[in-house]
């Protein structure tokens, strides 16, 4: 197993770099109540969670995984380096020694993906011309002008295909009314033919002021929605809360996603407040933000 590059500063690598396998293994070490060694409660306390918050995690399937999800969502210093430091502080060096190789491998893969997304593909010059040509910017949305500024949006809509009827209603209520907001709906606005993950990353980070996350049971099973949400959460920590707006579009039988639990949600499932939802959502999306 390859070790992480010694030049990588783990204190700046966000916790989202750690995949589910490592998180589950951390749970195997920390979830059991242990009278001798520190468990997940000691780790949560070091992360800054208070007594009531820690008590609420006791009823979850894996308290360790839930704590990690919420910590990375609300704290600016939720990094791999900080997590290793906390494990050292609570004297769980056994976990560090056992899982460090797996963590290093996750960090290595994360850094490689970051480099791939940061570097444009190599442009091979045409062999029949010796005259340098300026690089052309290729449009990725319907209204993009390769010769001008890129198309910008008020919000990126994160949704799964089974919730598209709700997205249609959102378009009617927010775009085709006096609010005249501009939403980025992937199936409607994005041109085919390019890498989905690369396009999605650029739209969320550079083209859209905010992201509306349409929550349902089906959302929880969508890999695309999972990527979009975690990518948005991994952006500038100070902008997280104002960038992500979760909206519950239908009754759910599964638990609400823990990584969004700290945010105030819009609830479309309550008929008596449904009309107010669009007013509140429009006001939030109309407010200026620093991108």
GROMACS .gro file of C-alpha atoms in nm:
model
  291
    1UNK     CA    1   0.000   0.000   0.000
    2UNK     CA    2   0.142   0.337  -0.101
    3UNK     CA    3   0.207   0.596   0.169
    4UNK     CA    4   0.099   0.953   0.137
    5UNK     CA    5   0.354   1.202   0.001
    6UNK     CA    6   0.564   1.338   0.288
    7UNK     CA    7   0.509   1.690   0.152
    8UNK     CA    8   0.132   1.668   0.204
    9UNK     CA    9   0.024   1.866   0.510
   10UNK     CA   10  -0.250   1.656   0.672
   11UNK     CA   11  -0.363   1.961   0.869
   12UNK     CA   12  -0.502   2.115   0.551
   13UNK     CA   13  -0.653   1.796   0.402
   14UNK     CA   14  -1.029   1.808   0.477
   15UNK     CA   15  -1.196   1.516   0.649
   16UNK     CA   16  -1.399   1.441   0.334
   17UNK     CA   17  -1.079   1.276   0.205
   18UNK     CA   18  -1.149   0.976   0.430
   19UNK     CA   19  -1.371   0.717   0.264
   20UNK     CA   20  -1.644   0.509   0.426
   21UNK     CA   21  -1.423   0.206   0.487
   22UNK     CA   22  -1.192   0.406   0.715
   23UNK     CA   23  -1.486   0.567   0.894
   24UNK     CA   24  -1.646   0.227   0.957
   25UNK     CA   25  -1.317   0.092   1.094
   26UNK     CA   26  -1.290   0.392   1.325
   27UNK     CA   27  -1.638   0.300   1.447
   28UNK     CA   28  -1.527  -0.055   1.523
   29UNK     CA   29  -1.261   0.086   1.754
   30UNK     CA   30  -1.457   0.372   1.911
   31UNK     CA   31  -1.825   0.271   1.921
   32UNK     CA   32  -1.796   0.004   2.196
   33UNK     CA   33  -1.812   0.155   2.547
   34UNK     CA   34  -1.475   0.091   2.703
   35UNK     CA   35  -1.389   0.135   3.068
   36UNK     CA   36  -1.016   0.139   2.996
   37UNK     CA   37  -0.959   0.312   2.662
   38UNK     CA   38  -1.124   0.635   2.540
   39UNK     CA   39  -1.430   0.580   2.318
   40UNK     CA   40  -1.623   0.796   2.071
   41UNK     CA   41  -1.757   1.020   2.349
   42UNK     CA   42  -1.408   1.136   2.442
   43UNK     CA   43  -1.333   1.206   2.075
   44UNK     CA   44  -1.658   1.400   2.031
   45UNK     CA   45  -1.579   1.610   2.338
   46UNK     CA   46  -1.236   1.696   2.198
   47UNK     CA   47  -1.407   1.798   1.873
   48UNK     CA   48  -1.614   2.054   2.064
   49UNK     CA   49  -1.951   1.879   2.097
   50UNK     CA   50  -2.144   1.954   2.417
   51UNK     CA   51  -2.312   1.712   2.658
   52UNK     CA   52  -2.658   1.722   2.499
   53UNK     CA   53  -2.520   1.678   2.149
   54UNK     CA   54  -2.317   1.377   2.258
   55UNK     CA   55  -2.620   1.222   2.430
   56UNK     CA   56  -2.819   1.258   2.107
   57UNK     CA   57  -2.559   1.054   1.920
   58UNK     CA   58  -2.604   0.757   2.153
   59UNK     CA   59  -2.916   0.647   1.965
   60UNK     CA   60  -2.752   0.646   1.622
   61UNK     CA   61  -2.642   0.329   1.446
   62UNK     CA   62  -2.275   0.434   1.449
   63UNK     CA   63  -2.206   0.730   1.680
   64UNK     CA   64  -1.850   0.762   1.552
   65UNK     CA   65  -1.958   0.801   1.188
   66UNK     CA   66  -2.233   1.048   1.282
   67UNK     CA   67  -1.991   1.258   1.486
   68UNK     CA   68  -1.740   1.264   1.199
   69UNK     CA   69  -2.009   1.372   0.949
   70UNK     CA   70  -2.133   1.657   1.169
   71UNK     CA   71  -1.783   1.767   1.268
   72UNK     CA   72  -1.672   1.803   0.906
   73UNK     CA   73  -1.992   1.991   0.823
   74UNK     CA   74  -1.968   2.255   1.093
   75UNK     CA   75  -1.600   2.303   1.180
   76UNK     CA   76  -1.336   2.483   0.975
   77UNK     CA   77  -1.055   2.276   1.127
   78UNK     CA   78  -1.208   1.934   1.056
   79UNK     CA   79  -0.901   1.792   0.884
   80UNK     CA   80  -0.726   1.456   0.875
   81UNK     CA   81  -0.436   1.605   1.070
   82UNK     CA   82  -0.668   1.736   1.342
   83UNK     CA   83  -0.841   1.396   1.372
   84UNK     CA   84  -0.505   1.220   1.418
   85UNK     CA   85  -0.411   1.480   1.679
   86UNK     CA   86  -0.736   1.419   1.871
   87UNK     CA   87  -0.679   1.042   1.868
   88UNK     CA   88  -0.332   1.106   2.013
   89UNK     CA   89  -0.475   1.340   2.277
   90UNK     CA   90  -0.725   1.079   2.399
   91UNK     CA   91  -0.443   0.823   2.402
   92UNK     CA   92  -0.575   0.604   2.120
   93UNK     CA   93  -0.240   0.559   1.949
   94UNK     CA   94  -0.346   0.203   1.875
   95UNK     CA   95  -0.602   0.338   1.629
   96UNK     CA   96  -0.348   0.571   1.470
   97UNK     CA   97  -0.098   0.289   1.425
   98UNK     CA   98  -0.355   0.047   1.282
   99UNK     CA   99  -0.544   0.284   1.052
  100UNK     CA  100  -0.277   0.533   0.948
  101UNK     CA  101  -0.182   0.335   0.633
  102UNK     CA  102  -0.548   0.331   0.521
  103UNK     CA  103  -0.585   0.702   0.596
  104UNK     CA  104  -0.267   0.780   0.401
  105UNK     CA  105  -0.402   0.587   0.104
  106UNK     CA  106  -0.730   0.782   0.113
  107UNK     CA  107  -0.540   1.110   0.135
  108UNK     CA  108  -0.319   1.010  -0.158
  109UNK     CA  109  -0.623   0.935  -0.375
  110UNK     CA  110  -0.794   1.257  -0.265
  111UNK     CA  111  -0.487   1.466  -0.354
  112UNK     CA  112  -0.456   1.296  -0.692
  113UNK     CA  113  -0.821   1.372  -0.770
  114UNK     CA  114  -0.773   1.734  -0.664
  115UNK     CA  115  -0.475   1.768  -0.896
  116UNK     CA  116  -0.667   1.614  -1.187
  117UNK     CA  117  -0.957   1.856  -1.137
  118UNK     CA  118  -0.722   2.153  -1.101
  119UNK     CA  119  -0.522   2.093  -1.418
  120UNK     CA  120  -0.678   2.145  -1.764
  121UNK     CA  121  -0.625   1.862  -2.013
  122UNK     CA  122  -0.315   1.884  -2.227
  123UNK     CA  123  -0.386   2.065  -2.554
  124UNK     CA  124  -0.200   1.904  -2.846
  125UNK     CA  125  -0.124   2.157  -3.122
  126UNK     CA  126  -0.225   2.073  -3.476
  127UNK     CA  127   0.066   1.938  -3.679
  128UNK     CA  128  -0.030   2.130  -3.994
  129UNK     CA  129   0.019   2.474  -3.843
  130UNK     CA  130   0.318   2.652  -3.694
  131UNK     CA  131   0.115   2.958  -3.593
  132UNK     CA  132   0.024   2.960  -3.220
  133UNK     CA  133  -0.350   2.968  -3.165
  134UNK     CA  134  -0.523   3.106  -2.856
  135UNK     CA  135  -0.691   2.840  -2.641
  136UNK     CA  136  -1.065   2.845  -2.688
  137UNK     CA  137  -1.299   2.823  -2.394
  138UNK     CA  138  -1.566   2.559  -2.448
  139UNK     CA  139  -1.916   2.626  -2.321
  140UNK     CA  140  -2.069   2.380  -2.076
  141UNK     CA  141  -2.421   2.528  -2.044
  142UNK     CA  142  -2.683   2.628  -2.300
  143UNK     CA  143  -2.633   3.004  -2.264
  144UNK     CA  144  -2.253   2.998  -2.240
  145UNK     CA  145  -2.076   3.236  -2.476
  146UNK     CA  146  -1.725   3.103  -2.552
  147UNK     CA  147  -1.626   3.456  -2.654
  148UNK     CA  148  -1.767   3.622  -2.344
  149UNK     CA  149  -1.835   3.567  -1.975
  150UNK     CA  150  -1.953   3.225  -1.851
  151UNK     CA  151  -2.319   3.175  -1.765
  152UNK     CA  152  -2.388   3.233  -1.395
  153UNK     CA  153  -2.677   3.114  -1.176
  154UNK     CA  154  -2.845   3.201  -0.850
  155UNK     CA  155  -2.849   2.836  -0.741
  156UNK     CA  156  -2.745   2.487  -0.842
  157UNK     CA  157  -3.027   2.237  -0.788
  158UNK     CA  158  -2.910   1.904  -0.644
  159UNK     CA  159  -3.179   1.644  -0.708
  160UNK     CA  160  -3.238   1.285  -0.814
  161UNK     CA  161  -3.441   1.189  -1.120
  162UNK     CA  162  -3.741   1.063  -0.921
  163UNK     CA  163  -3.788   1.410  -0.770
  164UNK     CA  164  -3.794   1.593  -1.103
  165UNK     CA  165  -4.163   1.683  -1.071
  166UNK     CA  166  -4.076   1.885  -0.762
  167UNK     CA  167  -3.790   2.050  -0.953
  168UNK     CA  168  -4.039   2.149  -1.226
  169UNK     CA  169  -4.257   2.315  -0.965
  170UNK     CA  170  -3.952   2.493  -0.826
  171UNK     CA  171  -3.877   2.626  -1.174
  172UNK     CA  172  -4.234   2.756  -1.207
  173UNK     CA  173  -4.234   2.920  -0.864
  174UNK     CA  174  -3.887   3.076  -0.870
  175UNK     CA  175  -3.804   3.141  -1.238
  176UNK     CA  176  -4.141   3.204  -1.400
  177UNK     CA  177  -4.276   3.446  -1.137
  178UNK     CA  178  -4.183   3.794  -1.019
  179UNK     CA  179  -3.871   3.652  -0.851
  180UNK     CA  180  -3.710   3.576  -1.191
  181UNK     CA  181  -3.431   3.373  -1.035
  182UNK     CA  182  -3.192   3.171  -1.248
  183UNK     CA  183  -3.159   2.806  -1.148
  184UNK     CA  184  -2.902   2.559  -1.276
  185UNK     CA  185  -3.092   2.236  -1.352
  186UNK     CA  186  -2.845   1.980  -1.483
  187UNK     CA  187  -3.080   1.797  -1.723
  188UNK     CA  188  -3.201   2.125  -1.871
  189UNK     CA  189  -2.899   2.356  -1.874
  190UNK     CA  190  -2.584   2.144  -1.914
  191UNK     CA  191  -2.452   2.044  -2.255
  192UNK     CA  192  -2.378   1.673  -2.311
  193UNK     CA  193  -2.036   1.534  -2.390
  194UNK     CA  194  -1.811   1.636  -2.100
  195UNK     CA  195  -1.706   1.475  -1.772
  196UNK     CA  196  -2.001   1.492  -1.533
  197UNK     CA  197  -1.790   1.534  -1.218
  198UNK     CA  198  -1.572   1.809  -1.368
  199UNK     CA  199  -1.874   2.004  -1.494
  200UNK     CA  200  -2.060   1.964  -1.166
  201UNK     CA  201  -1.760   2.085  -0.964
  202UNK     CA  202  -1.718   2.398  -1.177
  203UNK     CA  203  -2.089   2.481  -1.165
  204UNK     CA  204  -2.114   2.447  -0.787
  205UNK     CA  205  -1.790   2.623  -0.703
  206UNK     CA  206  -1.764   2.895  -0.969
  207UNK     CA  207  -2.096   2.945  -1.147
  208UNK     CA  208  -2.366   2.921  -0.875
  209UNK     CA  209  -2.405   3.143  -0.570
  210UNK     CA  210  -2.583   2.872  -0.372
  211UNK     CA  211  -2.700   2.512  -0.391
  212UNK     CA  212  -3.053   2.389  -0.316
  213UNK     CA  213  -3.048   2.024  -0.204
  214UNK     CA  214  -3.377   1.843  -0.274
  215UNK     CA  215  -3.405   1.584   0.005
  216UNK     CA  216  -3.600   1.258  -0.019
  217UNK     CA  217  -3.545   0.887   0.038
  218UNK     CA  218  -3.431   0.861  -0.325
  219UNK     CA  219  -3.178   1.140  -0.271
  220UNK     CA  220  -3.007   0.923  -0.008
  221UNK     CA  221  -2.951   0.649  -0.269
  222UNK     CA  222  -2.808   0.881  -0.536
  223UNK     CA  223  -2.429   0.875  -0.586
  224UNK     CA  224  -2.448   1.198  -0.787
  225UNK     CA  225  -2.635   1.379  -0.509
  226UNK     CA  226  -2.392   1.246  -0.250
  227UNK     CA  227  -2.095   1.378  -0.451
  228UNK     CA  228  -2.255   1.717  -0.510
  229UNK     CA  229  -2.346   1.767  -0.145
  230UNK     CA  230  -2.008   1.661  -0.008
  231UNK     CA  231  -1.826   1.868  -0.268
  232UNK     CA  232  -2.024   2.179  -0.169
  233UNK     CA  233  -1.952   2.112   0.199
  234UNK     CA  234  -1.580   2.079   0.124
  235UNK     CA  235  -1.563   2.431  -0.020
  236UNK     CA  236  -1.472   2.740   0.180
  237UNK     CA  237  -1.588   2.651   0.534
  238UNK     CA  238  -1.701   3.004   0.611
  239UNK     CA  239  -1.946   2.994   0.319
  240UNK     CA  240  -2.101   2.654   0.385
  241UNK     CA  241  -2.408   2.761   0.575
  242UNK     CA  242  -2.512   3.027   0.328
  243UNK     CA  243  -2.436   2.815   0.021
  244UNK     CA  244  -2.637   2.502   0.105
  245UNK     CA  245  -3.015   2.512   0.141
  246UNK     CA  246  -3.179   2.173   0.209
  247UNK     CA  247  -3.544   2.135   0.105
  248UNK     CA  248  -3.744   1.828   0.207
  249UNK     CA  249  -3.974   1.758  -0.088
  250UNK     CA  250  -4.171   1.452   0.036
  251UNK     CA  251  -4.226   1.246   0.352
  252UNK     CA  252  -3.929   1.023   0.434
  253UNK     CA  253  -3.896   0.678   0.584
  254UNK     CA  254  -3.517   0.702   0.614
  255UNK     CA  255  -3.325   0.929   0.856
  256UNK     CA  256  -3.253   1.284   0.740
  257UNK     CA  257  -2.888   1.310   0.622
  258UNK     CA  258  -2.671   1.391   0.922
  259UNK     CA  259  -2.429   1.610   0.725
  260UNK     CA  260  -2.714   1.858   0.664
  261UNK     CA  261  -2.875   1.832   1.005
  262UNK     CA  262  -2.710   2.153   1.132
  263UNK     CA  263  -2.881   2.361   0.860
  264UNK     CA  264  -3.230   2.511   0.875
  265UNK     CA  265  -3.438   2.321   0.618
  266UNK     CA  266  -3.730   2.415   0.398
  267UNK     CA  267  -4.012   2.166   0.445
  268UNK     CA  268  -4.244   2.118   0.146
  269UNK     CA  269  -4.426   1.830   0.317
  270UNK     CA  270  -4.636   2.060   0.540
  271UNK     CA  271  -4.932   2.186   0.330
  272UNK     CA  272  -5.014   2.479   0.559
  273UNK     CA  273  -4.666   2.634   0.518
  274UNK     CA  274  -4.601   2.530   0.158
  275UNK     CA  275  -4.678   2.871   0.006
  276UNK     CA  276  -4.439   3.037   0.250
  277UNK     CA  277  -4.161   2.803   0.142
  278UNK     CA  278  -4.129   2.962  -0.200
  279UNK     CA  279  -4.125   3.314  -0.055
  280UNK     CA  280  -3.855   3.223   0.196
  281UNK     CA  281  -3.652   3.032  -0.060
  282UNK     CA  282  -3.672   3.315  -0.312
  283UNK     CA  283  -3.561   3.569  -0.052
  284UNK     CA  284  -3.262   3.354   0.046
  285UNK     CA  285  -3.153   3.296  -0.315
  286UNK     CA  286  -3.188   3.667  -0.393
  287UNK     CA  287  -2.947   3.775  -0.123
  288UNK     CA  288  -2.589   3.859  -0.227
  289UNK     CA  289  -2.308   3.627  -0.128
  290UNK     CA  290  -1.934   3.614  -0.164
  291UNK     CA  291  -1.829   3.334  -0.399
   0.00000   0.00000   0.00000
